[in-house]
Tab-separated table of C-alpha atoms in Angstrom:
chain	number	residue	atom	x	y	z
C	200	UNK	CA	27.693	99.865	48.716
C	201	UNK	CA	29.226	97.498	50.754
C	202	UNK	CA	26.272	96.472	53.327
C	203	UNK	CA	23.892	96.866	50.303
C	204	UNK	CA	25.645	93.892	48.453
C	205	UNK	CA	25.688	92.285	52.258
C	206	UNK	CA	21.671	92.575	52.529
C	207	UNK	CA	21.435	91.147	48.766
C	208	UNK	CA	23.573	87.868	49.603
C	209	UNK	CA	21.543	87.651	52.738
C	210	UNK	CA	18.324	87.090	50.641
C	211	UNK	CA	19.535	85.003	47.915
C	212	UNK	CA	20.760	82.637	50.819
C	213	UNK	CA	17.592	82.440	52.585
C	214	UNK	CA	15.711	81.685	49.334
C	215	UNK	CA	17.841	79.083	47.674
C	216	UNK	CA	19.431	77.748	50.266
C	217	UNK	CA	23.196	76.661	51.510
C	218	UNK	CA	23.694	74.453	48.741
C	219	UNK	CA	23.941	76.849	45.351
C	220	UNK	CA	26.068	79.105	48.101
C	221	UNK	CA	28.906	76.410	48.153
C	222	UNK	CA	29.040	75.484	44.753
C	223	UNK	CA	25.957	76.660	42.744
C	224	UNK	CA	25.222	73.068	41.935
C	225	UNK	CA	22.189	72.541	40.205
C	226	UNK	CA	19.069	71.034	42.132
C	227	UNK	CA	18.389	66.951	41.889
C	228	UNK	CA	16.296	65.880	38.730
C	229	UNK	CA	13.160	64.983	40.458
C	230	UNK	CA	11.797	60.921	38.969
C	231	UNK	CA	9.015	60.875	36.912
C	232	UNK	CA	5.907	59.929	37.946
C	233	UNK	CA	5.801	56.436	36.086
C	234	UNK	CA	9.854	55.074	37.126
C	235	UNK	CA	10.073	53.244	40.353
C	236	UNK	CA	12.622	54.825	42.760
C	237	UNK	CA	14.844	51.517	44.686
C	238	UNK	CA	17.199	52.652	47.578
C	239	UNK	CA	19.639	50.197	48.256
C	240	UNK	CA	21.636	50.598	51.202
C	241	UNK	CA	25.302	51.304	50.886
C	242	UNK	CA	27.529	48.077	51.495
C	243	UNK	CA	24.848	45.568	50.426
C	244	UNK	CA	25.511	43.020	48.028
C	245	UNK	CA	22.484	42.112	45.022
C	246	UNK	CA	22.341	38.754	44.525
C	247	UNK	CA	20.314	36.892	41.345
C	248	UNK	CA	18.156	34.151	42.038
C	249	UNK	CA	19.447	31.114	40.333
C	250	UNK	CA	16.494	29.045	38.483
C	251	UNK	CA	15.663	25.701	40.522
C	252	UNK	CA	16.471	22.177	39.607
C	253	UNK	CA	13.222	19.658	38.987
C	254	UNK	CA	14.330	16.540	39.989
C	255	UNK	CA	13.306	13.207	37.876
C	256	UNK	CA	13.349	10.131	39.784
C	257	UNK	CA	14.610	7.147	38.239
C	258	UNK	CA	11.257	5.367	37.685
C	259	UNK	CA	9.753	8.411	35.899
C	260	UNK	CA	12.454	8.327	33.391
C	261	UNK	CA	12.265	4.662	32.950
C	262	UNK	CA	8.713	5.172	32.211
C	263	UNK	CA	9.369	7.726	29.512
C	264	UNK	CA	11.461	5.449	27.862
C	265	UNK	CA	9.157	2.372	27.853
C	266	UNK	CA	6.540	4.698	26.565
C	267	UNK	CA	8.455	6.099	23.745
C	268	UNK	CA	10.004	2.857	22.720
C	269	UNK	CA	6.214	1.574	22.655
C	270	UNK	CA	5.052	4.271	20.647
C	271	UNK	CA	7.769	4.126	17.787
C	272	UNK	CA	7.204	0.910	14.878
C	273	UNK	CA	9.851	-0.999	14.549
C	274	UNK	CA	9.910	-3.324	11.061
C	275	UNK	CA	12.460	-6.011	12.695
C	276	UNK	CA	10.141	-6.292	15.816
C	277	UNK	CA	7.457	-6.749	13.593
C	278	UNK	CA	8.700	-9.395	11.224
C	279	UNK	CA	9.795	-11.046	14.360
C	280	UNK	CA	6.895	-11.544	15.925
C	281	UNK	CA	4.655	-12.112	13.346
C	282	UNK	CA	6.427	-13.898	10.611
C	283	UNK	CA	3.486	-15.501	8.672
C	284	UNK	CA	1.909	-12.056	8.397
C	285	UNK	CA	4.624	-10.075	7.493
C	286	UNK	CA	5.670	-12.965	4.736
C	287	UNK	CA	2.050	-13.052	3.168
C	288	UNK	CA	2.026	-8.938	3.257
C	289	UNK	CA	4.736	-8.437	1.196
C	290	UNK	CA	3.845	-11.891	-1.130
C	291	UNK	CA	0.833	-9.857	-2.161
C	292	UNK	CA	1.613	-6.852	-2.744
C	293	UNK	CA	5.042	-7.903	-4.194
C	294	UNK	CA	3.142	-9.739	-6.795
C	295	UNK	CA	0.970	-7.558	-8.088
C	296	UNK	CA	3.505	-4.641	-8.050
C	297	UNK	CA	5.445	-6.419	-10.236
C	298	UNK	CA	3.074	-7.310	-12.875
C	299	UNK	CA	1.886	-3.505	-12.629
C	300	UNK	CA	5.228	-2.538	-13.107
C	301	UNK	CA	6.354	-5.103	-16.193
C	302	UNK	CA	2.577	-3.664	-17.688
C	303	UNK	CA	3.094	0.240	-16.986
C	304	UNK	CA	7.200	0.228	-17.326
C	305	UNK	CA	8.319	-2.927	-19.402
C	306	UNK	CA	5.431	-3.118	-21.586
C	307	UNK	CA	4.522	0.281	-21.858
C	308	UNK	CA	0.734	-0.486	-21.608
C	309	UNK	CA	-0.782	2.939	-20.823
C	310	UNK	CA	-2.298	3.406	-17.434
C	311	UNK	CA	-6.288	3.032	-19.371
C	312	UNK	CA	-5.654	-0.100	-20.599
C	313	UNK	CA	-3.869	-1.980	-17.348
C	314	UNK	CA	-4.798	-5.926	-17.795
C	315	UNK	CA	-6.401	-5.936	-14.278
C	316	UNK	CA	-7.245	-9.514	-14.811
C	317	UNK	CA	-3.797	-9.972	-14.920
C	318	UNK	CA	-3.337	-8.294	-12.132
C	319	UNK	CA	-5.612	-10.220	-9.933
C	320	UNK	CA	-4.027	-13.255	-11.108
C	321	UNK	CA	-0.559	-12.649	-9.693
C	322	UNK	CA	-2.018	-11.228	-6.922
C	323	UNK	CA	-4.105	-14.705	-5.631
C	324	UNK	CA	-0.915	-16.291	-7.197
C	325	UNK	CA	1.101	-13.749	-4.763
C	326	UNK	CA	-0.713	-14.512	-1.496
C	327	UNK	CA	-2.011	-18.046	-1.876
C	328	UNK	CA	1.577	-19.572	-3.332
C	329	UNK	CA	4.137	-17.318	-2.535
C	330	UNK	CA	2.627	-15.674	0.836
C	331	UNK	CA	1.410	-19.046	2.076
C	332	UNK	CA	2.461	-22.786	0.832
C	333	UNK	CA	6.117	-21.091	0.315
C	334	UNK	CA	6.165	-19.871	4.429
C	335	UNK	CA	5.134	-23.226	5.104
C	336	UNK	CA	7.912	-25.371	3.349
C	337	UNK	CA	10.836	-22.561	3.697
C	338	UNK	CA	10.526	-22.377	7.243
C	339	UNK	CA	8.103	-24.478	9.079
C	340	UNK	CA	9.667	-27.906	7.224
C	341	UNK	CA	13.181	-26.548	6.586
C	342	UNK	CA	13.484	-25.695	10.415
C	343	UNK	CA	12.670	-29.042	11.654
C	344	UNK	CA	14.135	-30.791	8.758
C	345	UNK	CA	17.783	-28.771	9.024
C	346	UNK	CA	19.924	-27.308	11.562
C	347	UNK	CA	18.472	-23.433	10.374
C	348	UNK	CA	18.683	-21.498	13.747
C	349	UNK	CA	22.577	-22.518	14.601
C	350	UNK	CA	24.072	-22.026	11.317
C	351	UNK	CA	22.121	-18.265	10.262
C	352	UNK	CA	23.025	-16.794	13.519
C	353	UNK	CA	27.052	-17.408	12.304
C	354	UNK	CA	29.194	-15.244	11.472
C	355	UNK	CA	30.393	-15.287	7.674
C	356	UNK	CA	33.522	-16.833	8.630
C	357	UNK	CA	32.099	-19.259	11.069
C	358	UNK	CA	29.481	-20.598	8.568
C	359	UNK	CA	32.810	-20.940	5.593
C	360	UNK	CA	34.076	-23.551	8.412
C	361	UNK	CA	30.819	-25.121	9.356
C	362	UNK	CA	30.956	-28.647	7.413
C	363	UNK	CA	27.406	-29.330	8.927
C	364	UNK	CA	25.938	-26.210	8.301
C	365	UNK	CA	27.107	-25.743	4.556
C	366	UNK	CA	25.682	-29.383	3.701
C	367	UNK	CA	22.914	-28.319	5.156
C	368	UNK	CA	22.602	-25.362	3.005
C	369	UNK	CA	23.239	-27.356	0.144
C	370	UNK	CA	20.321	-29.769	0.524
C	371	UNK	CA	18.286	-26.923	1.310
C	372	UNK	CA	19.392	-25.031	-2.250
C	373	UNK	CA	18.520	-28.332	-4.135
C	374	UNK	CA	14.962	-28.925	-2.187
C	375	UNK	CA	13.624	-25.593	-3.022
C	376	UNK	CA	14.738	-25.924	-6.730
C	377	UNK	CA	13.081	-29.148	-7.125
C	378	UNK	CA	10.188	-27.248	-5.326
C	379	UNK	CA	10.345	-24.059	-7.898
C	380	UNK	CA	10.380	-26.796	-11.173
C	381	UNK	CA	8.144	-29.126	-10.291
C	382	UNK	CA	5.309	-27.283	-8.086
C	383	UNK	CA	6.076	-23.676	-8.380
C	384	UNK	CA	6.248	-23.318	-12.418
C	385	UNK	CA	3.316	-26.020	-13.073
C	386	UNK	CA	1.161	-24.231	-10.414
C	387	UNK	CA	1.338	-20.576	-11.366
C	388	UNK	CA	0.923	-22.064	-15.292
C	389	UNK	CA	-2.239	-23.371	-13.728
C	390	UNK	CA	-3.373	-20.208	-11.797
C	391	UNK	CA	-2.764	-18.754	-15.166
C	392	UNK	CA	-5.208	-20.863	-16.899
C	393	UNK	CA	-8.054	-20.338	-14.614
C	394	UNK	CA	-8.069	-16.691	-15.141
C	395	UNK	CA	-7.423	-16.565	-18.969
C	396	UNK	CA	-9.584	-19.948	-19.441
C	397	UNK	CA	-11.632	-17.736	-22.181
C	398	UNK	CA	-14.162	-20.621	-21.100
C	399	UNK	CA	-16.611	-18.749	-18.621
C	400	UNK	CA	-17.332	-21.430	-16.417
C	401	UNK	CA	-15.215	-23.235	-13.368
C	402	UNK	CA	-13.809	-26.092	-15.110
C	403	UNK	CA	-10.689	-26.997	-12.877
C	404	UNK	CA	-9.992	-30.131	-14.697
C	405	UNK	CA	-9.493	-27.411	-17.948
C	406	UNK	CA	-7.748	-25.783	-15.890
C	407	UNK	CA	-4.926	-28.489	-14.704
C	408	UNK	CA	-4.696	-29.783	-18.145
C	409	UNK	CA	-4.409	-26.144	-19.556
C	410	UNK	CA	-1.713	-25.658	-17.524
C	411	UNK	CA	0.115	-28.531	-17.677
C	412	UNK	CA	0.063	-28.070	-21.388
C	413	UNK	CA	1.703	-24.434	-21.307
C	414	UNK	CA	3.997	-25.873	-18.613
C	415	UNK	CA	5.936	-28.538	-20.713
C	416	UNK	CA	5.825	-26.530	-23.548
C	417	UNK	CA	7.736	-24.094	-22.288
C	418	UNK	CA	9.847	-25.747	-19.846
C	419	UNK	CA	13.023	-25.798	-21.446
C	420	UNK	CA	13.299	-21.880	-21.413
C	421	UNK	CA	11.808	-21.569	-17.784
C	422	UNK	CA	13.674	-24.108	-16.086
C	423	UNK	CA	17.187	-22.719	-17.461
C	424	UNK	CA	15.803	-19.162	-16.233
C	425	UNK	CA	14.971	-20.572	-12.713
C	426	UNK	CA	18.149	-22.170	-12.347
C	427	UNK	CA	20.129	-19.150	-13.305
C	428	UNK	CA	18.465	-16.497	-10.809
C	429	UNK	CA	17.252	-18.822	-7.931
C	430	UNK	CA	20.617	-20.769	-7.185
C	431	UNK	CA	22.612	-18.443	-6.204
C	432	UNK	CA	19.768	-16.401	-4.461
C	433	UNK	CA	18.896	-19.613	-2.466
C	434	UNK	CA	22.629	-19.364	-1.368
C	435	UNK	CA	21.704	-15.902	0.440
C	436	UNK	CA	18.267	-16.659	1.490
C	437	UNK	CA	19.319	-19.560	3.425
C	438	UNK	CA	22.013	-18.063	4.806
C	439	UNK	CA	20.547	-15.434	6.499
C	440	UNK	CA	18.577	-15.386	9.894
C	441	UNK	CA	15.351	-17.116	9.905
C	442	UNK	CA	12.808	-14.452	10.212
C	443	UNK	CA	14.647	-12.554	6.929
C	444	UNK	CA	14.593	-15.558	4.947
C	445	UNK	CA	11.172	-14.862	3.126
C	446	UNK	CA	11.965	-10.760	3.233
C	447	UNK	CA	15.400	-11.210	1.269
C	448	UNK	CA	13.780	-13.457	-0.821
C	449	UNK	CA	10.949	-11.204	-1.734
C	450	UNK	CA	13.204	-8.779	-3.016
C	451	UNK	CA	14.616	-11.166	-5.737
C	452	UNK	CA	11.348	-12.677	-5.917
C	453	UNK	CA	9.833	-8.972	-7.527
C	454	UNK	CA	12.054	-8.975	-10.154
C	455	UNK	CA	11.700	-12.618	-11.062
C	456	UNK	CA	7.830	-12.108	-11.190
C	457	UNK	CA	7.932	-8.511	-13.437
C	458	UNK	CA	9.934	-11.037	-15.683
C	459	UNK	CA	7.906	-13.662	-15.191
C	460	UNK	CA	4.549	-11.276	-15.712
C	461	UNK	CA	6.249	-10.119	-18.734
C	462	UNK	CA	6.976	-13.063	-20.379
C	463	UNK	CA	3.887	-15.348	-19.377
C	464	UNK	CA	1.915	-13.176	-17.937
C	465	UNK	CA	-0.030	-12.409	-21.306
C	466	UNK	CA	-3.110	-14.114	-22.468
C-alpha cells in the first residue's frame, strides 16, 4: 500500500513539477496576446520626463507687443492725430442724427414720412458749419489767440488759481457767443432758406434775405435759448484738453440741434 502511494507521488512530481509539491500554488496567468509585458529591474528608479521650456527672447516679445498694440483702434489716438477729421465726422453725422431723432422721437413723424429734405439740410449745415468753419475758429484762432495748451493740461485745482488762464477762458466764453448770435443763428436760418426756398431755382440773394428775415424775427427766443445752454457748456469745452474740445462739445451740440430741428427745423 505503502510503495504503491510512493510510485503515485513519484508521477504526479515528474508531471507537474516541484512547484505544486511545495505549496500547490497555482501556475502564472500567462499575458494576453495584445498587453505589452515591461521588466524593470529590481532597484531602479522610473523617472517622468518633465515637458521643456521654449524660451522667448526679449525682441520677440517686444515685437508681439508692437504688433498687437498696432492692430487694436484706439479713439484717443485717433482724435489725436487727426483732429479736423474726427471733428467733421462726428459734425455730420451728429447733425443729421439729431434731426432724425427730433422727427422719429420728438415729433413722432412715422418712419414713411421722414422730411429727408430736412435731413439733408442739417446734414450740409452739420459738416460745412459745425464740422468745418467751427474747427477753424475754436481751435486754429483760439490756440494762437489764447494761452489753450498750458491752461487745459491743469489740473482742476491748478486752473481755480490760474488768474491768466481763467481770463483767458472768459474771453474765449464771450467770443464764441458773439460767434453763435451773430454768425451761427443767421447762417443756419440761411441754410434753412435755401432748402425750403419753395422757389425752384438758386437764388442766393432770396436766400440771405430769407434768412435774415426768419433770423430777427425770431431772435428774441433764440438768443435767450443760446445763452442759457451754451454758457455754461463753453465753460467745459474750453476747459478741457485741446483735441476734446470739439468732441465734448458735440455731445451738447446733439441735443441743442434735435431742439433746434424741432423748433425751426420745419418748413
Amino acid at each position: 500500500m505503502v510503495s504503491s502511494v510512493s510510485s503515485i507521488f513519484i508521477l504526479f512530481t515528474l508531471v507537474f513539477g516541484d512547484s505544486t509539491v511545495s505549496g500547490f500554488a497555482p501556475a502564472p496567468r500567462r499575458a494576453t496576446p495584445n498587453t505589452a509585458v515591461h521588466l524593470i529591474p529590481s532597484g531602479s528608479k522610473t523617472t517622468v520626463a518633465e515637458p521643456r521650456e521654449t524660451s522667448t527672447t526679449p525682441s520677440e516679445t517686444n515685437d508681439l507687443a508692437t504688433r498687437l498694440q498696432t492692430s487694436s483702434f484706439s479713439y484717443v489716438d485717433f482724435a489725436q492725430t487727426n483732429p479736423f477729421a474726427n471733428n467733421l465726422l462726428i459734425a455730420t453725422t451728429k447733425t443729421a442724427a439729431a434731426d432724425f431723432l427730433a422727427q422719429t422721437v420728438v415729433a413722432q413723424v412715422p418712419l414713411a414720412e421722414v422730411d429727408w429734405q430736412r435731413s439733408l439740410l442739417f446734414c450740409l449745415f452739420g459738416c460745412l458749419y459745425l464740422g468745418g468753419f467751427q474747427y477753424f475758429y475754436q481751435v486754429q484762432v483760439f490756440k494762437k489767440s489764447f494761452d489753450v495748451e498750458g491752461f487745459t493740461q491743469q489740473s482742476l485745482s491748478e486752473k481755480l488759481v490760474d488768474t491768466q488762464g481763467l481770463q483767458a477762458l472768459a474771453a474765449q466764453t464771450a467770443l464764441d457767443l458773439t460767434v453763435l448770435t451773430v454768425i451761427y443763428l443767421p447762417t443756419f436760418c440761411i441754410f434753412k432758406a435755401s432748402v425750403f426756398g419753395g422757389t425752384g431755382t438758386i437764388d442766393p440773394a432770396t436766400w440771405i434775405s430769407t434768412g435774415l428775415h426768419n433770423y430777427q424775427s425770431n431772435f428774441a427766443k433764440d438768443e435767450w435759448d443760446l445763452l442759457r445752454v451754451w454758457f455754461p457748456a463753453d465753460l467745459v469745452c474750453f476747459s478741457v484738453p485741446l483735441y476734446l474740445r470739439l468732441p465734448v462739445r458735440h455731445i451738447v451740440s446733439f441735443v441743442w440741434t434735435a431742439y433746434l430741428s424741432f423748433s425751426r427745423g420745419g418748413h
